[in-house]
Amino acid sequence: MGTVHARSLDPLPMDGPDFGLQGDDAELVEVEPETKQEVLENKDVVVQRVHIDGLGRTKEDLLGYEIADVFGARNLIDVMKKSHEAREKLLRLGIFRQVEVVIDTSEGEDALPNGLDVTFEVTELRRLTGSYNTMVGNNEGSMVLGLKLPNLFGRAEKLTFQFSYGTKETSYGLSFFKPQPGQFERNFSLNLYKVTGQFPWSSLRETDRGISTEINFPIWRTNHSLKWEGVWRELGCLARTASFAVREESGHSLKSSLSVSSSCSAAGWASGGTADTVKQRESTRETEQASCTFVNELSEQNNLETLLDLFLVTITVLRFIVCNISTSAACYLVRFYLGGPTSVRGFSMYSIGPQSEGDYLGGEAYWAGGVHLYTPLPFRPGRGGFGDLFRTHFFLNAGNLCNLNYGEGPRAHLQRLAECIRWSYGAGIVLRLGNIARLELNYCVPMGAQSGDRICDGVQFGAGIRFL
Amino acid sequence: MSLAAEAFVSQIAAAEPWPENAKLYQPLKDDQILLSDHASSLAVQAYLRMCNLPVQVVCRANAEYMSPSGKVPFIHVGNQVVSELGPIVQFTKAKGHSLSDGLDEVQKAEMKAYMELVNNMLLTAELYIQWCDENTAMEITRPRYSSPYPWPLNHILAYQKQWEVRRKMKAIGWAGKTLEQVLEDMSQCCQALSQRLGTQPYFFNKQPTELDALVFGHLFTILTTQLTSDQLGEKVKNYSNLLSFCRRIEQNYFEDHDKDSLASSSSRFSKGPSLN
């Protein structure tokens, strides 16, 4: 399949303090050639060549950055460690199906007695890969077909196309991704898409056709991204009976938005609940036909305490549109919605807050919080196996959603958010799927429901990725 | 909601009296509305005035998309939304307001036939001239239609609409016609209307009907709208009884109500030399 690309680093760095020692090693090797490997294990070595075997269309210069560290190894343990790191880096590029590392002593004329050759045996991904899967969600089933061209021009560029054919709507997207050689985290992506969605709780149907460009770059231990998005948005009513407030929003609009987001994450996911401490600050500045400018602020914090086998998780979220320089109220789509099995349980999906003739209109600010106590299943059936995916949990959720009067100032806003709090409590069973998705079956008791809210008293089923 | 339930709700609503705050929605009057949409809107306004039902005209850039049928104008009465003249006539009838109750079956059939004629000939001719005559489309129709939208959405939406109308023209066999043929068709339509009207004040003698409203809406708009050429208006001006018919309806139903917002909307159009 491939040519062999070899990089060698010779002559060796003569100025190293280990030079004298190297002379000793050489002598030792000469005396006892059979025990060469044993000697190398303990003594300093020099990586003379790094081979990458099995390259087809991948450009050599891209890999140079990823494997450069291997040359810096000074002893065998180091070589193995650095090779392993290099292997991880190569796999992360997403252009190889597998990467194997072979470390051997150097051979040939210029081989040093303590020289090593490291060979990465790689298998490239095919030029074109395809996938299909089915999805169920949002009262709709859909089939997703995907095409991927990994490593398009040989420098880890990626072109992906996704087409989703649903029972109600059809969506597609084309995306091009290009990392900077040598710094995979610093990358650029360009997306073109058309997404259609139905929102029965608001009797709305939305079609977005958009283009977005995004630049990601790391600074120290944080990740930042800068994103520009231009969207042509078309809104329509789902039914003739849609309320007039929703009908008034119908039509076409153009949105141009610039968003900056930074994140830093520590720790991973624990088995029972989320042990993830993520702080995200996102500010978005959007111009909707130059009439509506606003900024979102989001802050989230999840804490975890472990008490024997119990997990206690608290989550709070607060989001609001900071300012709204607009003659008309913010469009329903840029508002927030609250309620449902993934947020404030015991209420129907997005059915909290202002409404008009049964269509929920959303709000300009919301907060929500939850306290969960996770325990293993009673009597622990299927322990050590399937049963460990399940947890029982007791929860207490609270939240509020309202519109703000921007003339009133922050104190009045807080007061408004503190009035008429919706809350609920209950217990249920949680099933975690692959550390990402969650299924919940809960018995909920909603409290503090206001007139107009749609409650779901009793058993409620929830499936999703982000849970409160 | 099921169809039966929807029908039930509209019947309940029909039983309610006509409210004071009824609204009629149309595209922006000065910058956006097109000849055909203005004609349809004026026809509905004339009809509601003939029924003596008050309505407030509201201009919205997205009126076309707000309408449940995708066509303007539409009225918002109570919590009901009804679009286009035909359904609006049905709706007012359900509320007990009708102009055609005095007609016998034969006259009703005749009225419907003439309304179809106007819709098939006049309205289609207006659409043809707006979107299929490249001169008019480029200079007037596309810039007006897309005026509320920013670049590049204005071009996308205008061409999308043009493509849609042209496809419809192809389906009904008008795509191959030349402008002269369309004007000739229109002239024939006007001749038929003129002959039917004769010397009567309205199509069915003393009382106006929805046909009068429809004919008025189209002819008045054609006479008072400036397009790239005057050919359209000239065809109508050949029939003096149609001209006086338009003037009569304008005087009887629009000029007395000058306190209404609607009168101001039509006053702009009554500036046309033909009607003064």
XYZ file of C-alpha atoms in Angstrom, chain A residues 8-426:
419
model
C 16.390 10.435 10.722
C 18.054 12.744 13.117
C 21.752 12.461 12.579
C 24.331 13.289 13.539
C 23.318 12.896 17.145
C 23.356 15.838 19.466
C 26.937 15.826 20.556
C 26.549 18.523 23.114
C 24.419 16.492 25.468
C 25.797 15.848 28.920
C 25.256 12.152 28.400
C 27.877 11.876 25.755
C 30.436 10.254 27.953
C 28.000 7.700 29.112
C 27.094 6.860 25.573
C 30.686 5.924 24.956
C 30.488 3.534 27.858
C 27.358 1.954 26.514
C 28.926 1.435 23.171
C 31.775 -0.397 24.755
C 29.452 -2.564 26.751
C 27.473 -3.499 23.722
C 30.614 -4.520 21.920
C 31.606 -6.827 24.688
C 28.305 -8.589 25.160
C 26.340 -8.382 21.951
C 23.814 -11.053 22.991
C 22.520 -9.035 25.908
C 22.082 -5.930 23.871
C 18.424 -5.536 24.775
C 18.993 -5.807 28.451
C 21.628 -3.131 28.282
C 19.409 -0.806 26.304
C 16.704 -1.136 28.834
C 18.673 0.493 31.494
C 20.915 2.751 29.552
C 20.415 5.794 27.444
C 19.456 5.355 23.850
C 19.152 7.503 20.778
C 16.266 7.390 18.403
C 17.903 7.442 15.026
C 15.010 6.956 12.697
C 11.298 7.028 12.853
C 9.533 5.182 10.080
C 5.922 5.548 9.195
C 4.788 2.561 7.284
C 1.686 2.293 5.191
C 1.161 5.887 4.152
C -0.874 6.502 1.040
C -2.237 9.968 0.520
C -1.240 11.464 3.866
C 1.328 14.226 3.501
C 4.546 13.589 5.314
C 4.930 17.057 6.804
C 1.716 16.709 8.786
C 3.022 13.674 10.633
C 6.394 15.238 11.298
C 4.844 17.464 13.952
C 3.059 14.597 15.625
C 6.051 12.325 15.939
C 8.746 14.934 16.558
C 8.728 14.307 20.296
C 9.904 10.745 19.839
C 13.320 12.022 18.774
C 13.686 13.752 22.083
C 13.571 10.521 24.086
C 16.759 9.755 25.938
C 16.136 6.298 27.361
C 14.055 3.305 26.465
C 11.215 3.959 28.885
C 11.036 7.452 27.466
C 10.994 6.105 23.927
C 8.083 3.856 24.748
C 6.211 6.601 26.476
C 6.780 9.120 23.724
C 5.914 6.544 21.056
C 2.695 5.818 22.823
C 1.883 9.511 22.998
C 2.715 9.890 19.329
C 0.429 6.968 18.548
C -2.417 8.635 20.444
C -1.778 11.832 18.559
C -1.843 10.056 15.229
C -5.101 8.311 16.072
C -6.624 11.605 17.190
C -6.147 13.006 13.702
C -8.923 10.703 12.588
C -7.161 9.618 9.449
C -5.878 6.197 10.464
C -7.891 3.123 11.211
C -5.083 1.721 13.328
C -1.568 2.564 14.368
C 0.946 0.077 15.675
C 4.342 0.871 17.079
C 7.433 -1.275 16.610
C 10.661 -0.347 18.384
C 13.814 -2.007 17.163
C 17.580 -1.461 17.232
C 19.021 0.462 14.333
C 20.568 -1.406 11.525
C 22.655 -0.352 8.571
C 25.922 1.442 8.012
C 25.385 4.504 10.104
C 23.681 2.643 12.910
C 24.853 3.686 16.313
C 25.354 0.976 18.875
C 22.644 2.481 21.086
C 20.506 3.659 18.195
C 16.848 2.756 17.908
C 14.430 2.778 15.063
C 10.798 3.401 15.813
C 8.304 2.278 13.218
C 4.676 3.337 13.163
C 2.683 0.893 11.102
C -0.436 2.753 10.119
C -3.521 1.795 8.182
C -5.230 4.726 6.550
C -8.963 5.103 6.449
C -10.629 4.638 3.098
C -11.106 7.675 0.920
C -14.834 7.494 1.325
C -16.712 6.052 4.241
C -20.440 5.879 4.680
C -22.779 5.322 7.545
C -26.439 5.086 8.195
C -28.437 5.013 11.348
C -31.901 5.649 12.580
C -32.975 8.181 15.140
C -36.109 8.651 17.142
C -36.869 11.877 18.891
C -39.094 14.927 18.959
C -42.166 12.958 17.905
C -40.372 11.977 14.751
C -38.395 9.071 13.429
C -35.650 9.656 10.929
C -33.009 7.873 8.951
C -29.603 9.504 8.815
C -27.258 8.809 5.929
C -23.713 10.034 6.221
C -20.789 10.285 3.847
C -17.310 11.126 5.036
C -14.149 11.881 3.114
C -11.438 11.730 5.750
C -8.013 13.128 5.009
C -9.260 14.760 1.838
C -6.066 16.534 0.797
C -3.657 14.522 2.916
C -3.445 16.912 5.858
C -6.254 15.590 8.056
C -8.905 17.683 6.343
C -12.334 16.174 6.537
C -15.424 16.635 4.445
C -18.666 15.247 5.802
C -22.146 15.189 4.418
C -25.193 14.160 6.382
C -28.660 13.675 5.106
C -31.538 13.017 7.420
C -34.777 11.784 6.004
C -37.524 11.875 8.576
C -41.182 10.999 8.766
C -41.935 14.717 8.866
C -38.906 16.710 7.888
C -35.757 16.444 5.825
C -32.461 18.033 6.799
C -28.934 17.989 5.469
C -25.563 19.431 6.192
C -22.162 19.675 4.574
C -19.116 20.398 6.651
C -15.446 20.951 5.959
C -12.891 20.716 8.717
C -9.234 21.675 8.596
C -6.824 21.509 11.513
C -3.562 23.380 11.621
C -0.738 20.893 11.007
C 0.959 20.149 14.281
C -1.786 21.653 16.391
C -4.902 19.667 15.979
C -6.837 21.700 18.561
C -6.348 24.803 16.492
C -8.749 24.229 13.675
C -11.142 25.775 11.265
C -14.471 24.503 10.074
C -17.037 25.593 7.555
C -20.601 24.334 7.546
C -23.521 24.607 5.195
C -26.835 23.258 6.317
C -30.548 23.129 6.083
C -32.412 22.037 9.174
C -36.129 21.773 9.592
C -37.815 21.298 12.901
C -41.291 21.217 14.299
C -42.146 22.611 17.698
C -45.628 21.373 18.569
C -45.647 23.137 21.949
C -45.563 26.452 20.092
C -47.297 25.281 16.876
C -44.204 26.457 15.055
C -42.316 25.056 12.145
C -38.853 26.334 11.451
C -36.556 25.901 8.474
C -33.033 27.194 8.808
C -30.643 27.417 5.926
C -27.292 28.608 7.056
C -23.610 28.937 6.685
C -21.238 29.027 9.600
C -17.532 29.294 10.093
C -15.793 28.471 13.301
C -12.264 28.831 14.576
C -11.181 26.886 17.637
C -8.005 27.628 19.490
C -6.610 26.590 22.833
C -4.997 29.002 25.258
C -3.204 27.316 28.091
C -5.743 24.819 29.463
C -8.850 26.440 28.100
C -10.525 26.128 24.758
C -11.959 29.054 22.905
C -14.028 29.302 19.831
C -15.075 32.119 17.613
C -18.016 31.486 15.387
C -19.872 33.434 12.773
C -23.178 32.203 11.541
C -25.470 33.527 8.856
C -28.911 31.969 8.850
C -31.885 32.384 6.605
C -34.760 31.425 8.831
C -38.242 30.621 7.725
C -41.024 30.275 10.244
C -44.463 28.910 9.639
C -47.464 27.675 11.555
C -47.958 23.981 12.067
C -51.726 24.172 11.871
C -54.531 26.562 10.996
C -55.378 26.655 14.671
C -52.036 28.149 15.677
C -52.496 31.168 17.889
C -52.274 34.580 16.274
C -49.265 35.525 18.383
C -47.347 32.706 16.718
C -48.810 33.464 13.300
C -47.479 36.994 13.477
C -43.933 35.640 13.614
C -44.259 33.721 10.353
C -42.109 34.586 7.414
C -38.499 34.971 6.468
C -35.677 36.596 8.330
C -31.946 36.766 8.118
C -29.769 36.422 11.144
C -26.118 37.098 11.439
C -24.477 36.178 14.691
C -21.035 36.207 16.147
C -20.439 34.093 19.195
C -17.449 33.633 21.410
C -17.345 30.750 23.795
C -14.750 29.503 26.193
C -14.731 26.331 28.144
C -12.490 24.454 30.450
C -13.346 21.073 31.695
C -11.939 19.013 34.494
C -12.710 15.489 35.611
C -14.798 13.019 33.686
C -18.157 11.450 34.137
C -18.738 9.323 37.164
C -20.931 6.292 36.940
C -23.927 7.478 38.861
C -24.354 11.094 38.069
C -22.472 13.871 36.484
C -19.199 14.509 38.185
C -18.303 16.984 35.613
C -17.393 20.463 36.532
C -17.931 22.547 33.503
C -17.949 26.235 33.527
C -18.983 27.789 30.380
C -19.383 31.375 29.568
C -20.919 32.158 26.337
C -21.796 35.464 24.984
C -23.616 35.814 21.803
C -24.293 38.926 19.942
C -26.874 38.582 17.309
C -28.382 40.940 14.888
C -31.716 39.968 13.602
C -32.370 42.073 10.581
C -30.543 44.794 12.457
C -33.494 45.196 14.759
C -32.772 42.900 17.645
C -29.492 42.723 19.461
C -29.019 40.639 22.511
C -26.540 38.835 24.618
C -26.950 35.539 26.361
C -25.173 34.627 29.513
C -24.969 31.082 30.618
C -23.431 29.665 33.688
C -23.640 26.143 34.815
C -22.193 24.282 37.710
C -22.489 20.687 38.681
C -21.166 19.439 41.978
C -20.810 15.960 43.223
C -20.333 14.524 46.618
C -19.772 10.874 47.152
C -21.140 9.308 50.308
C -20.510 5.614 50.259
C -22.567 4.515 47.314
C -24.808 7.546 47.181
C -24.277 10.412 44.839
C -25.664 13.786 45.490
C -25.735 16.054 42.485
C -26.837 19.605 42.307
C -27.207 21.503 39.107
C -28.191 25.071 38.548
C -28.680 26.972 35.370
C -29.449 30.599 34.787
C -29.824 32.100 31.364
C -31.201 35.354 30.232
C -31.200 37.737 27.369
C -29.154 40.551 28.765
C -30.399 43.341 26.647
C -32.809 43.596 23.858
C -32.394 46.638 21.702
C -35.417 46.082 19.620
C -38.683 47.701 18.849
C -40.494 44.403 18.790
C -40.140 41.660 21.333
C -37.551 38.979 20.718
C -38.714 36.370 18.294
C -40.013 33.158 19.863
C -37.097 31.171 18.600
C -34.450 33.121 20.424
C -36.389 32.839 23.646
C -36.032 30.191 26.252
C -38.381 27.365 27.025
C -38.633 25.406 30.233
C -40.343 22.274 31.468
C -40.387 18.623 30.537
C -38.724 15.392 31.590
C -35.240 16.724 30.915
C -35.582 19.994 32.808
C -38.279 20.698 35.377
C -39.880 17.268 35.691
C -43.583 16.942 36.300
C -44.410 19.499 33.610
C -45.029 18.782 29.962
C -42.319 19.496 27.431
C -41.590 23.252 27.337
C -44.968 23.996 28.848
C -44.105 26.521 31.527
C -44.649 30.239 31.274
C -46.444 32.644 28.970
C -48.797 31.125 26.455
C -51.385 32.165 23.927
C -54.288 29.886 23.007
C -52.322 26.815 24.068
C -49.107 27.737 22.238
C -46.179 28.376 24.554
C -44.349 31.567 23.746
C -41.222 31.165 25.847
C -39.545 33.766 27.995
C -36.595 36.087 28.047
C -35.065 34.685 31.203
C -35.148 31.492 33.148
C -33.433 29.714 35.930
C -33.653 26.093 36.898
C -32.074 23.919 39.501
C -32.102 20.327 40.607
C -30.927 18.183 43.458
C -30.596 14.462 42.850
C -29.811 11.650 45.202
C -28.654 8.618 43.247
C -28.576 5.177 44.804
C -28.083 1.701 43.378
C -31.183 -0.311 42.609
C -32.897 -1.841 45.636
C -31.672 -5.408 46.257
C -29.113 -4.834 43.511
C -30.267 -7.156 40.745
C -27.709 -7.771 38.004
C -24.903 -6.456 40.140
C -21.551 -6.167 38.413
C -23.200 -6.329 35.034
C -26.276 -4.953 33.405
C -27.743 -3.821 36.716
C -24.971 -1.302 37.205
C -26.293 0.781 34.342
C -29.385 1.503 36.414
C -29.752 3.815 39.347
C -32.674 4.885 41.404
C -32.868 8.557 42.046
C -34.820 10.986 44.131
C -35.055 14.461 42.756
C -36.181 17.927 43.576
C -36.415 20.346 40.650
C -37.308 23.975 40.616
C -37.309 26.701 38.055
C -38.999 29.747 36.673
C -39.379 31.378 33.314
C -40.623 34.865 32.654
C -40.336 37.929 30.509
C -38.293 40.883 31.635
C -39.117 44.510 31.488
C -35.788 46.014 30.567
C -36.545 49.362 32.086
C -36.804 47.959 35.583
C -33.228 47.048 36.398
C -31.637 43.907 37.781
C -33.346 43.920 41.212
C -36.793 43.845 39.714
C -35.647 41.103 37.339
C -34.475 38.944 40.216
C -37.683 39.553 42.068
C -39.670 38.544 39.051
C -37.653 35.350 38.697
C -38.288 34.579 42.362
C -42.054 34.898 42.031
C -44.298 31.970 41.165
C -41.570 29.334 41.266
C -42.510 26.021 39.720
C -41.080 23.003 41.441
C -41.522 19.287 41.577
C -40.240 16.266 43.381
C -40.349 12.559 42.827
